[in-house]
Amino acid sequence: MAAAGSAGGRGLFAGLHGAYPRALYRAVGFADADFEKPLIGVVNSWSEANPGHAHLRKLAAWVKQGVRAAGGTPVEVNTVAPCDGIAQGRGMHSVLPLRDVIAASVELIARANRFEGLALLCTCDKIVPAMLMAAARLDLPAIVVTGGPMDSGRANGRPVMTSDVKEGMGAVESGRISHREFAEIETHACPGPGACNFMGTASTMCCAVEALGLSLPGCATLPATHPRRRRLCIDSGRRAVELTREGVAARRFLTAASLENALRVTLALGGSTNTALHFPAIARDAGLSLDLDRIDGLSRTTPLIGRFRPSSPYTVVDLDRAGGIPAVLNILAPLLNLETPSVGGESLGEVAARGIARDARILRPLSDPLAPEGGLAVLRGNLAPKGAVVKQSGIAAGMLVFRGPARVFECEEDLTNTLLAGTIRAGDVLVIRNEGPRGGPGMRELSIPAAMLTGLGLNESVAVITDGRFSGATRGPCIGHVAPEAYAGGPIALVQDGDLISIDIPARRLELLVPEETLAQRRSAWRQRPPVVRDGFLGLYSRLVSGADQGAVLDG
């Protein structure tokens, strides 16, 4: 043990230069013995403004208990945690940019404190990929502890959840449900902490983390309040110390093979379109390359074995009861690289071998999948030369090929007001532009207007196309990530009311049926609109962010 005033300690605390950190750490309760142990940063995204993260303070305490039990010194620090649901509308401009802010905050605080290892606590849409981006940049020993899904509530005699609130907004406006029924849904949809338990971006990315091997088996789908979560957190804290002593860093788990494994898992489960933003960004920070064509290629060769709310009656909690990600790995084993490692010390193949699929209604075998292809499709054509992304697993068969006249909206609010006015007609193709990463700025998620379409009963007769994005909770032909975006002069900027648009998802085509000479005339007359935001971080983001096809990353 190092005596006060000595040159003892390791890492940050070693030698004469460690005296200042030792003195400062003593001020917050650390003792001499703590300076001799591996310093583990417990990076917590706890927030009482976000149900997915409201319970992480308790989880962090258990993780720290595990760190101490394994002979490490845990140091808890925090980062911010936005909620896409709360940020809907005007607040949504800030959410995707916060992914990069969170990644930078974790990267910088870990470097500033010279943490030797990391335990990363996160649950929701942008926070999970941000933590993975930071882990890739730092390449320190790291383990991820995701917070688990919330339980469903019950209203009007049936289970309800957050996506029912969004769809209920359209249903109550159209008179399909009463105001009393809608109030019951709103009141009971979120009964406690955890991620929204449909297969939205939060649960999609948590499943991806487990498939990457960066969290312990069961972490992604075990309900947020389940008693087993305490042991899972303690064991994760122990493994953070053991990984640090073994010198096994994050990029060991962030390889081309592991990223493809994780993508296959999310595609097989009908995961969120936002994976097409987050996986390329994570790959970039890990020194790898991953583009939309590769994602589409994996989707074409990965059968859909699970479909979850709102595209089926099943939730992520049901996925847990059916065997969770280990069961998914077991089913997909013939398609996976089973030699990739996991933070528990096993190979992915060893985790998969223990997986048991307990309910064939929820997880189908490869011999009898729900669909021959995975959940996402990347479309190209003269309307999206650099690609567009759609969740094909959430689309009725009759809408996979569609043609209709464009109705053009310059922002989300214009569309929402039109939906409320009840003037959308069956057969329309709704085009919402100026919502891209630069033009929005921030590439807003348009999941509320998409859900309102479902509530209005139009999700099987109307298509939506945008340079913004959608959620895993979206149903119907909602095509996002159109690139180049309107602000950058992409063809979506040239669409006019009445133009015919052709959508062919099986053929991966998105075409504006307007003669090229007409488009050339429109292009010559087009002028970039002034920036919506010039100052502050959003102004900086608008100037520096890449296109959606590159993951909407800050690249200067």
Coordinates of C-alpha atoms in Angstrom, one line a residue:
M1 CA 0.0 0.0 0.0
A2 CA 1.3 3.5 -0.9
A3 CA 1.6 5.8 2.1
A4 CA 0.4 9.4 1.9
G5 CA 3.0 11.5 0.2
S6 CA 4.8 8.6 -1.4
A7 CA 5.4 8.0 -5.1
G8 CA 3.2 4.8 -5.1
G9 CA 0.3 3.9 -7.3
R10 CA -0.2 2.8 -10.9
G11 CA -1.2 4.5 -14.1
L12 CA -2.6 8.0 -13.4
F13 CA -1.4 7.8 -9.8
A14 CA 2.2 6.6 -10.4
G15 CA 5.3 8.5 -9.3
L16 CA 5.8 12.1 -8.5
H17 CA 3.4 13.3 -11.2
G18 CA 0.7 11.2 -9.7
A19 CA 0.7 13.2 -6.5
Y20 CA -1.7 15.8 -7.8
P21 CA -4.3 13.3 -9.0
R22 CA -3.8 11.3 -5.7
A23 CA -4.5 14.4 -3.7
L24 CA -7.6 15.4 -5.6
Y25 CA -9.0 11.8 -5.5
R26 CA -8.5 11.8 -1.8
A27 CA -10.8 14.8 -1.6
V28 CA -13.7 12.8 -2.9
G29 CA -13.1 9.8 -0.6
F30 CA -10.5 7.6 -2.3
A31 CA -7.8 5.9 -0.1
D32 CA -4.2 5.0 -0.7
A33 CA -5.1 1.4 -1.6
D34 CA -7.3 2.5 -4.4
F35 CA -4.3 4.0 -6.2
E36 CA -2.7 0.6 -6.6
K37 CA -5.7 -1.0 -8.5
P38 CA -6.9 -0.8 -12.1
L39 CA -8.8 2.4 -12.6
I40 CA -12.1 1.6 -14.2
G41 CA -14.3 4.4 -15.6
V42 CA -18.0 3.6 -15.0
V43 CA -19.5 5.8 -17.6
N44 CA -23.1 6.3 -16.8
S45 CA -25.8 8.0 -18.9
W46 CA -28.3 8.1 -16.1
S47 CA -31.1 10.7 -16.5
E48 CA -34.4 11.4 -14.9
A49 CA -35.6 12.9 -18.1
N50 CA -35.5 9.6 -19.9
P51 CA -37.2 6.3 -18.8
G52 CA -34.6 4.2 -20.6
H53 CA -31.9 5.7 -18.4
A54 CA -33.8 6.5 -15.2
H55 CA -32.7 3.3 -13.5
L56 CA -29.1 3.4 -14.5
R57 CA -27.9 4.9 -11.2
K58 CA -28.9 1.7 -9.5
L59 CA -27.3 -0.4 -12.2
A60 CA -24.1 1.6 -11.9
A61 CA -23.9 0.9 -8.2
W62 CA -24.0 -2.8 -8.9
V63 CA -21.4 -2.5 -11.6
K64 CA -19.1 -0.6 -9.1
Q65 CA -19.7 -3.4 -6.6
G66 CA -18.4 -5.9 -9.2
V67 CA -15.4 -3.7 -10.0
R68 CA -14.4 -3.5 -6.3
A69 CA -15.0 -7.3 -5.8
A70 CA -12.5 -8.0 -8.7
G71 CA -9.9 -5.7 -7.2
G72 CA -10.5 -2.6 -9.3
T73 CA -11.1 1.1 -8.4
P74 CA -14.4 2.2 -10.0
V75 CA -14.8 5.9 -10.8
E76 CA -18.3 6.9 -12.0
V77 CA -18.7 9.7 -14.5
N78 CA -21.7 10.8 -16.5
T79 CA -22.8 11.9 -20.0
V80 CA -26.1 13.1 -21.3
A81 CA -28.9 10.9 -22.6
P82 CA -31.6 12.3 -25.0
C83 CA -34.9 10.5 -25.5
D84 CA -36.1 10.4 -29.1
G85 CA -39.7 10.2 -28.0
I86 CA -39.5 13.2 -25.8
A87 CA -37.5 15.2 -28.4
Q88 CA -40.1 14.5 -31.2
G89 CA -40.7 17.6 -33.3
R90 CA -38.5 20.7 -32.7
G91 CA -36.4 18.9 -30.1
M92 CA -35.4 16.2 -32.6
H93 CA -33.0 18.6 -34.4
S94 CA -30.6 18.0 -31.4
V95 CA -30.8 14.2 -31.0
L96 CA -28.6 12.8 -33.8
P97 CA -26.0 15.5 -33.2
L98 CA -26.0 14.5 -29.6
R99 CA -24.7 11.0 -30.7
D100 CA -21.5 12.7 -31.7
V101 CA -21.4 14.9 -28.6
I102 CA -21.9 11.8 -26.3
A103 CA -19.1 9.9 -28.2
A104 CA -16.8 12.9 -27.8
S105 CA -17.6 13.4 -24.1
V106 CA -16.9 9.7 -23.3
E107 CA -13.7 9.7 -25.4
L108 CA -12.4 12.9 -23.8
I109 CA -13.3 12.2 -20.2
A110 CA -11.6 8.8 -20.5
R111 CA -8.5 10.3 -21.9
A112 CA -8.5 13.1 -19.3
N113 CA -8.8 10.7 -16.4
R114 CA -6.5 8.1 -18.0
F115 CA -9.0 5.3 -17.2
E116 CA -7.4 1.8 -17.7
G117 CA -10.8 0.2 -18.5
L118 CA -14.4 1.1 -19.1
A119 CA -17.9 -0.1 -18.1
L120 CA -20.3 1.8 -20.3
L121 CA -24.0 2.1 -19.1
C122 CA -26.5 3.0 -21.8
T123 CA -29.9 2.0 -23.1
C124 CA -31.4 4.3 -25.7
D125 CA -31.3 5.2 -29.4
K126 CA -28.3 7.5 -29.8
I127 CA -26.5 6.7 -26.5
V128 CA -25.7 3.1 -27.3
P129 CA -24.0 3.8 -30.7
A130 CA -22.2 6.8 -29.2
M131 CA -20.7 4.6 -26.5
L132 CA -19.6 2.1 -29.1
M133 CA -18.0 4.9 -31.2
A134 CA -16.1 6.1 -28.1
A135 CA -15.0 2.6 -27.3
A136 CA -13.7 2.2 -30.8
R137 CA -11.8 5.5 -30.7
L138 CA -10.2 4.8 -27.3
D139 CA -9.6 1.1 -27.8
L140 CA -9.4 0.5 -24.1
P141 CA -10.7 -2.7 -22.4
A142 CA -14.5 -2.1 -22.2
I143 CA -17.7 -3.8 -21.4
V144 CA -21.2 -2.4 -22.2
V145 CA -24.1 -2.7 -19.8
T146 CA -27.4 -2.0 -21.5
G147 CA -30.5 -1.2 -19.3
G148 CA -33.1 -3.6 -20.7
P149 CA -36.6 -3.1 -22.1
M150 CA -39.5 -1.8 -20.0
D151 CA -42.6 -3.9 -19.4
S152 CA -45.8 -3.3 -21.3
G153 CA -48.8 -1.6 -19.7
R154 CA -52.4 -2.5 -20.1
A155 CA -55.3 -0.3 -21.4
N156 CA -58.7 -0.9 -22.9
G157 CA -58.3 -4.7 -22.2
R158 CA -55.0 -5.2 -24.1
P159 CA -51.3 -4.7 -23.7
V160 CA -50.0 -1.2 -24.7
M161 CA -46.6 0.4 -25.2
T162 CA -45.1 3.7 -26.4
S163 CA -45.8 3.0 -30.1
D164 CA -49.5 2.7 -29.3
V165 CA -49.4 6.4 -28.1
K166 CA -48.0 7.5 -31.5
E167 CA -50.5 5.5 -33.5
G168 CA -53.3 6.5 -31.1
M169 CA -52.7 10.1 -32.0
G170 CA -53.9 9.4 -35.6
A171 CA -56.6 7.1 -34.4
V172 CA -58.2 9.6 -32.1
E173 CA -58.0 12.3 -34.7
S174 CA -59.8 10.1 -37.3
G175 CA -62.4 9.0 -34.7
R176 CA -61.3 5.4 -34.8
I177 CA -60.9 5.5 -31.0
S178 CA -62.5 7.8 -28.4
H179 CA -60.7 10.4 -26.3
R180 CA -61.2 8.3 -23.3
E181 CA -59.6 5.3 -24.9
F182 CA -56.7 7.4 -26.0
A183 CA -56.2 8.8 -22.5
E184 CA -56.1 5.2 -21.2
I185 CA -53.3 4.4 -23.7
E186 CA -51.3 7.5 -22.8
T187 CA -51.6 6.9 -19.1
H188 CA -50.7 3.2 -19.1
A189 CA -48.3 2.8 -22.0
C190 CA -45.1 3.3 -20.0
P191 CA -45.4 1.5 -16.6
G192 CA -41.7 1.8 -15.5
P193 CA -38.1 2.3 -16.5
G194 CA -36.4 0.7 -19.5
A195 CA -36.2 1.0 -23.3
C196 CA -39.4 1.1 -25.3
N197 CA -40.0 -2.6 -25.8
F198 CA -40.8 -2.6 -29.5
M199 CA -37.9 -3.3 -31.9
G200 CA -37.0 0.4 -32.2
T201 CA -33.5 1.8 -32.4
A202 CA -32.9 1.3 -28.7
S203 CA -33.6 -2.4 -28.5
T204 CA -32.0 -2.9 -32.0
M205 CA -28.7 -1.4 -30.8
C206 CA -28.8 -3.3 -27.5
C207 CA -29.2 -6.5 -29.4
A208 CA -26.4 -5.5 -31.7
V209 CA -24.1 -4.9 -28.6
E210 CA -24.7 -8.4 -27.4
A211 CA -24.1 -9.9 -30.8
L212 CA -20.9 -7.9 -31.1
G213 CA -19.8 -9.7 -27.9
L214 CA -19.4 -6.5 -26.0
S215 CA -22.0 -7.3 -23.3
L216 CA -22.7 -10.4 -21.3
P217 CA -25.3 -12.9 -22.7
G218 CA -28.9 -11.9 -21.8
C219 CA -28.1 -8.2 -21.3
A220 CA -30.0 -6.9 -24.3
T221 CA -33.4 -8.4 -23.6
L222 CA -33.6 -9.1 -19.9
P223 CA -36.4 -6.7 -18.6
A224 CA -35.1 -3.5 -17.0
T225 CA -36.5 -4.4 -13.6
H226 CA -35.8 -8.1 -13.5
P227 CA -34.1 -9.4 -10.4
R228 CA -31.3 -11.1 -12.4
R229 CA -30.1 -7.7 -13.7
R230 CA -28.3 -7.1 -10.4
R231 CA -26.1 -10.2 -10.9
L232 CA -25.6 -9.3 -14.6
C233 CA -24.3 -5.8 -13.5
I234 CA -22.0 -7.2 -10.8
D235 CA -20.6 -9.7 -13.2
S236 CA -20.1 -7.0 -15.8
G237 CA -18.1 -4.9 -13.3
R238 CA -15.9 -8.0 -12.6
R239 CA -15.3 -8.6 -16.2
A240 CA -14.3 -4.9 -16.8
V241 CA -11.4 -5.4 -14.3
E242 CA -10.5 -8.8 -15.8
L243 CA -10.4 -7.5 -19.3
T244 CA -8.2 -4.7 -18.1
R245 CA -5.8 -7.1 -16.5
E246 CA -5.8 -9.3 -19.6
G247 CA -5.2 -6.3 -21.9
V248 CA -8.2 -7.2 -24.1
A249 CA -9.3 -3.9 -25.7
A250 CA -12.5 -2.9 -27.4
R251 CA -11.4 -3.3 -31.0
R252 CA -10.9 -7.0 -30.4
F253 CA -14.7 -7.1 -30.5
L254 CA -15.2 -4.4 -33.2
T255 CA -13.9 -6.2 -36.3
A256 CA -15.4 -6.5 -39.7
A257 CA -16.5 -10.1 -38.9
S258 CA -18.2 -9.0 -35.6
L259 CA -19.9 -6.1 -37.2
E260 CA -21.4 -8.3 -39.9
N261 CA -22.5 -10.8 -37.2
A262 CA -24.3 -8.0 -35.3
L263 CA -25.9 -6.7 -38.5
R264 CA -27.2 -10.1 -39.4
V265 CA -28.8 -10.4 -36.0
T266 CA -30.5 -7.0 -36.3
L267 CA -31.6 -7.7 -39.8
A268 CA -33.0 -11.1 -38.8
L269 CA -35.1 -9.4 -36.1
G270 CA -36.5 -6.6 -38.3
G271 CA -34.4 -4.0 -36.5
S272 CA -34.5 -0.2 -37.0
T273 CA -33.5 1.7 -40.1
N274 CA -31.2 3.8 -37.9
T275 CA -28.7 0.9 -37.9
A276 CA -27.8 2.2 -41.4
L277 CA -26.5 5.4 -39.7
H278 CA -24.9 3.9 -36.6
F279 CA -23.1 0.9 -38.0
P280 CA -21.1 2.9 -40.6
A281 CA -20.2 5.5 -37.9
I282 CA -19.0 2.8 -35.5
A283 CA -17.1 1.0 -38.2
R284 CA -15.4 4.3 -39.2
D285 CA -14.2 4.9 -35.6
A286 CA -12.9 1.3 -35.5
G287 CA -10.8 2.0 -38.6
L288 CA -13.1 -0.1 -40.8
S289 CA -15.3 0.5 -43.8
L290 CA -19.0 -0.4 -44.0
D291 CA -21.3 1.1 -46.7
L292 CA -25.0 0.8 -47.5
D293 CA -24.4 -1.8 -50.3
R294 CA -22.8 -4.1 -47.8
I295 CA -25.7 -3.7 -45.4
D296 CA -28.2 -4.4 -48.2
G297 CA -26.1 -7.5 -49.3
L298 CA -26.3 -8.9 -45.8
S299 CA -30.0 -8.2 -45.7
R300 CA -30.5 -10.1 -48.9
T301 CA -28.8 -13.2 -47.5
T302 CA -30.2 -13.1 -43.9
P303 CA -33.8 -14.5 -43.5
L304 CA -36.2 -12.7 -41.2
I305 CA -36.7 -15.0 -38.2
G306 CA -38.5 -12.6 -35.8
R307 CA -40.9 -9.7 -36.1
F308 CA -41.8 -7.5 -33.2
R309 CA -44.1 -4.6 -32.2
P310 CA -45.5 -2.7 -33.9
S311 CA -45.2 -5.2 -36.8
S312 CA -46.4 -8.1 -34.7
P313 CA -48.0 -8.8 -31.2
Y314 CA -44.6 -9.6 -29.7
T315 CA -42.3 -7.4 -27.7
V316 CA -38.6 -7.5 -26.9
V317 CA -39.6 -8.9 -23.5
D318 CA -41.2 -11.8 -25.4
L319 CA -37.9 -12.2 -27.3
D320 CA -36.2 -12.6 -23.9
R321 CA -38.7 -15.3 -22.9
A322 CA -38.1 -17.1 -26.3
G323 CA -34.4 -17.3 -25.5
G324 CA -33.0 -13.8 -26.2
I325 CA -29.9 -13.1 -28.4
P326 CA -28.2 -16.5 -27.5
A327 CA -31.2 -18.2 -29.1
V328 CA -31.0 -15.9 -32.2
L329 CA -27.3 -16.7 -32.5
N330 CA -28.0 -20.4 -32.3
I331 CA -30.6 -20.1 -35.1
L332 CA -28.3 -17.9 -37.3
A333 CA -25.1 -19.9 -36.5
P334 CA -24.7 -21.2 -40.1
L335 CA -24.6 -17.5 -41.3
L336 CA -22.2 -16.2 -38.6
N337 CA -18.5 -16.0 -38.0
L338 CA -18.5 -18.0 -34.7
E339 CA -14.9 -17.5 -33.9
T340 CA -15.4 -13.9 -32.9
P341 CA -14.8 -13.3 -29.1
S342 CA -17.1 -12.1 -26.4
V343 CA -16.3 -10.1 -23.2
G344 CA -17.3 -13.1 -21.2
G345 CA -14.3 -14.9 -22.4
E346 CA -16.1 -17.3 -24.8
S347 CA -16.3 -17.3 -28.5
L348 CA -19.6 -16.3 -30.1
G349 CA -20.0 -19.9 -31.2
E350 CA -19.8 -21.1 -27.6
V351 CA -22.5 -18.5 -26.6
A352 CA -24.6 -19.6 -29.6
A353 CA -24.3 -23.3 -28.7
R354 CA -25.9 -22.7 -25.3
G355 CA -28.8 -20.7 -26.9
I356 CA -32.2 -22.4 -26.9
A357 CA -35.2 -21.1 -28.9
R358 CA -38.2 -21.7 -26.7
D359 CA -41.0 -20.5 -28.9
A360 CA -41.2 -21.0 -32.7
R361 CA -44.0 -18.4 -32.9
I362 CA -41.5 -15.7 -31.8
L363 CA -38.2 -17.0 -33.3
R364 CA -38.5 -19.0 -36.4
P365 CA -35.9 -21.6 -37.7
L366 CA -33.9 -20.9 -40.8
S367 CA -35.8 -23.6 -42.5
D368 CA -39.1 -21.8 -42.1
P369 CA -38.4 -18.0 -41.8
L370 CA -41.0 -15.3 -41.8
A371 CA -39.4 -13.9 -45.0
P372 CA -36.4 -14.9 -47.1
E373 CA -34.7 -11.5 -46.6
G374 CA -33.8 -9.4 -43.5
G375 CA -35.6 -6.3 -42.3
L376 CA -33.9 -3.5 -44.2
A377 CA -33.6 -2.7 -47.9
V378 CA -31.4 -0.1 -49.5
L379 CA -33.0 1.6 -52.6
R380 CA -31.3 3.4 -55.4
G381 CA -32.5 5.3 -58.5
N382 CA -32.6 8.8 -59.9
L383 CA -34.4 10.0 -56.7
A384 CA -31.7 8.5 -54.4
P385 CA -28.4 8.1 -56.3
K386 CA -26.5 7.6 -53.0
G387 CA -29.2 5.4 -51.5
A388 CA -32.3 5.4 -49.3
V389 CA -33.3 3.0 -46.5
V390 CA -36.6 1.3 -45.8
K391 CA -37.7 -1.2 -43.2
Q392 CA -39.2 -3.8 -45.6
S393 CA -40.2 -6.1 -42.8
G394 CA -42.8 -3.6 -41.6
I395 CA -44.5 -3.2 -45.0
A396 CA -47.7 -5.1 -46.2
A397 CA -47.0 -7.2 -49.3
G398 CA -49.3 -5.1 -51.4
M399 CA -47.2 -2.0 -50.8
L400 CA -43.8 -3.3 -51.7
V401 CA -44.3 -2.1 -55.3
F402 CA -46.1 1.2 -55.4
R403 CA -46.6 4.2 -57.8
G404 CA -48.3 7.5 -57.1
P405 CA -48.3 11.3 -57.4
A406 CA -46.0 13.3 -55.1
R407 CA -47.3 15.7 -52.5
V408 CA -44.3 17.8 -51.4
F409 CA -43.7 19.1 -47.9
E410 CA -40.8 21.3 -47.0
C411 CA -40.6 20.1 -43.3
E412 CA -42.2 17.7 -40.8
E413 CA -44.6 20.4 -39.5
D414 CA -46.1 20.9 -42.9
L415 CA -46.9 17.2 -43.2
T416 CA -48.2 17.0 -39.6
N417 CA -50.6 19.9 -40.2
T418 CA -51.9 18.3 -43.4
L419 CA -52.4 15.0 -41.6
L420 CA -54.5 16.8 -38.9
A421 CA -56.5 18.6 -41.6
G422 CA -57.4 15.2 -43.1
T423 CA -56.5 16.0 -46.7
I424 CA -54.1 13.1 -47.4
R425 CA -55.5 10.8 -50.0
A426 CA -55.0 7.1 -50.6
G427 CA -52.4 6.6 -53.4
D428 CA -50.3 9.7 -52.5
V429 CA -46.6 9.6 -52.1
L430 CA -45.7 12.1 -49.4
V431 CA -42.2 13.7 -49.9
I432 CA -40.8 15.5 -46.9
R433 CA -37.5 17.3 -47.6
N434 CA -35.0 19.6 -45.9
E435 CA -34.9 17.2 -43.0
G436 CA -31.4 15.7 -43.8
P437 CA -28.3 15.9 -41.6
R438 CA -27.2 19.3 -42.9
G439 CA -30.5 20.8 -44.0
G440 CA -32.6 19.9 -41.0
P441 CA -30.2 20.3 -39.4
G442 CA -29.9 17.0 -37.5
M443 CA -31.9 14.6 -39.6
R444 CA -35.0 14.5 -37.6
E445 CA -36.9 11.3 -37.0
L446 CA -40.4 11.5 -38.5
S447 CA -41.9 8.6 -36.5
I448 CA -44.9 10.6 -35.2
P449 CA -46.3 11.5 -38.6
A450 CA -45.5 8.0 -39.8
A451 CA -47.4 6.5 -36.8
M452 CA -50.3 9.0 -37.3
L453 CA -50.6 7.6 -40.9
T454 CA -51.1 4.2 -39.4
G455 CA -53.6 5.5 -36.8
L456 CA -55.5 7.2 -39.7
G457 CA -55.6 3.8 -41.5
L458 CA -53.4 5.0 -44.4
N459 CA -50.2 3.0 -43.9
E460 CA -51.3 0.5 -46.6
S461 CA -52.3 3.0 -49.2
V462 CA -49.8 6.0 -48.8
A463 CA -46.0 6.0 -49.1
V464 CA -43.6 8.4 -47.4
I465 CA -40.2 9.5 -48.7
T466 CA -37.8 11.8 -46.9
D467 CA -34.2 12.8 -46.5
G468 CA -34.9 12.6 -42.8
R469 CA -35.2 9.3 -40.9
F470 CA -37.7 7.0 -39.2
S471 CA -37.7 4.7 -36.3
G472 CA -37.9 1.0 -35.8
A473 CA -41.5 1.6 -34.7
T474 CA -42.5 2.6 -38.2
R475 CA -45.0 0.6 -40.3
G476 CA -45.7 1.0 -43.9
P477 CA -43.6 2.1 -46.9
C478 CA -41.7 4.9 -45.1
I479 CA -38.4 5.5 -47.0
G480 CA -35.8 7.6 -45.3
H481 CA -32.1 8.5 -45.6
V482 CA -32.6 9.7 -49.2
A483 CA -29.1 10.9 -50.3
P484 CA -28.0 13.3 -51.4
E485 CA -30.3 15.4 -49.2
A486 CA -32.3 18.3 -50.5
Y487 CA -30.0 20.9 -48.8
A488 CA -27.1 19.5 -50.8
G489 CA -29.0 19.7 -54.1
G490 CA -30.0 16.1 -54.2
P491 CA -32.8 15.1 -56.7
I492 CA -35.4 15.1 -53.8
A493 CA -35.0 18.9 -54.0
L494 CA -36.4 18.9 -57.5
V495 CA -39.6 17.0 -56.9
Q496 CA -42.9 18.9 -57.5
D497 CA -46.5 18.2 -56.6
G498 CA -48.0 15.7 -59.0
D499 CA -44.7 14.1 -60.2
L500 CA -45.1 10.4 -60.4
I501 CA -42.8 8.4 -58.1
S502 CA -42.2 4.6 -58.5
I503 CA -41.2 2.5 -55.6
D504 CA -40.0 -1.1 -56.1
I505 CA -38.6 -2.5 -52.9
P506 CA -37.9 -6.1 -54.2
A507 CA -35.9 -4.5 -57.1
R508 CA -34.4 -1.9 -54.8
R509 CA -35.5 1.0 -57.0
L510 CA -36.7 4.5 -56.2
E511 CA -37.5 6.5 -59.3
L512 CA -38.8 10.0 -60.1
L513 CA -40.7 9.5 -63.3
V514 CA -39.9 12.9 -64.8
P515 CA -38.0 13.4 -68.1
E516 CA -34.3 14.2 -67.6
E517 CA -34.5 17.4 -69.6
T518 CA -37.3 18.6 -67.2
L519 CA -35.1 17.7 -64.2
A520 CA -32.1 19.5 -65.8
Q521 CA -34.2 22.7 -66.1
R522 CA -35.3 22.4 -62.5
R523 CA -31.7 21.8 -61.4
S524 CA -30.5 24.9 -63.1
A525 CA -33.1 27.0 -61.4
W526 CA -32.5 25.4 -57.9
R527 CA -30.8 27.5 -55.2
Q528 CA -29.7 26.2 -51.8
R529 CA -31.9 27.6 -49.1
P530 CA -30.3 29.6 -46.3
P531 CA -29.2 27.6 -43.3
V532 CA -31.9 27.2 -40.7
V533 CA -29.3 27.5 -37.9
R534 CA -26.0 29.4 -38.2
D535 CA -24.8 29.6 -34.6
G536 CA -24.0 27.2 -31.8
F537 CA -23.3 23.5 -32.1
L538 CA -26.1 22.9 -34.6
G539 CA -24.6 25.5 -36.9
L540 CA -21.3 23.8 -36.6
Y541 CA -22.9 20.4 -37.1
S542 CA -24.7 21.6 -40.3
R543 CA -21.3 22.7 -41.7
L544 CA -19.3 19.6 -40.9
V545 CA -21.7 16.6 -41.0
S546 CA -21.5 14.0 -43.7
G547 CA -24.4 12.6 -45.7
A548 CA -26.7 9.9 -44.3
D549 CA -25.2 7.4 -46.7
Q550 CA -21.9 7.8 -44.8
G551 CA -23.5 7.6 -41.3
A552 CA -24.0 11.3 -40.7
V553 CA -20.6 11.6 -39.0
L554 CA -18.7 14.8 -38.2
D555 CA -15.8 14.7 -40.7
G556 CA -14.9 18.3 -41.3

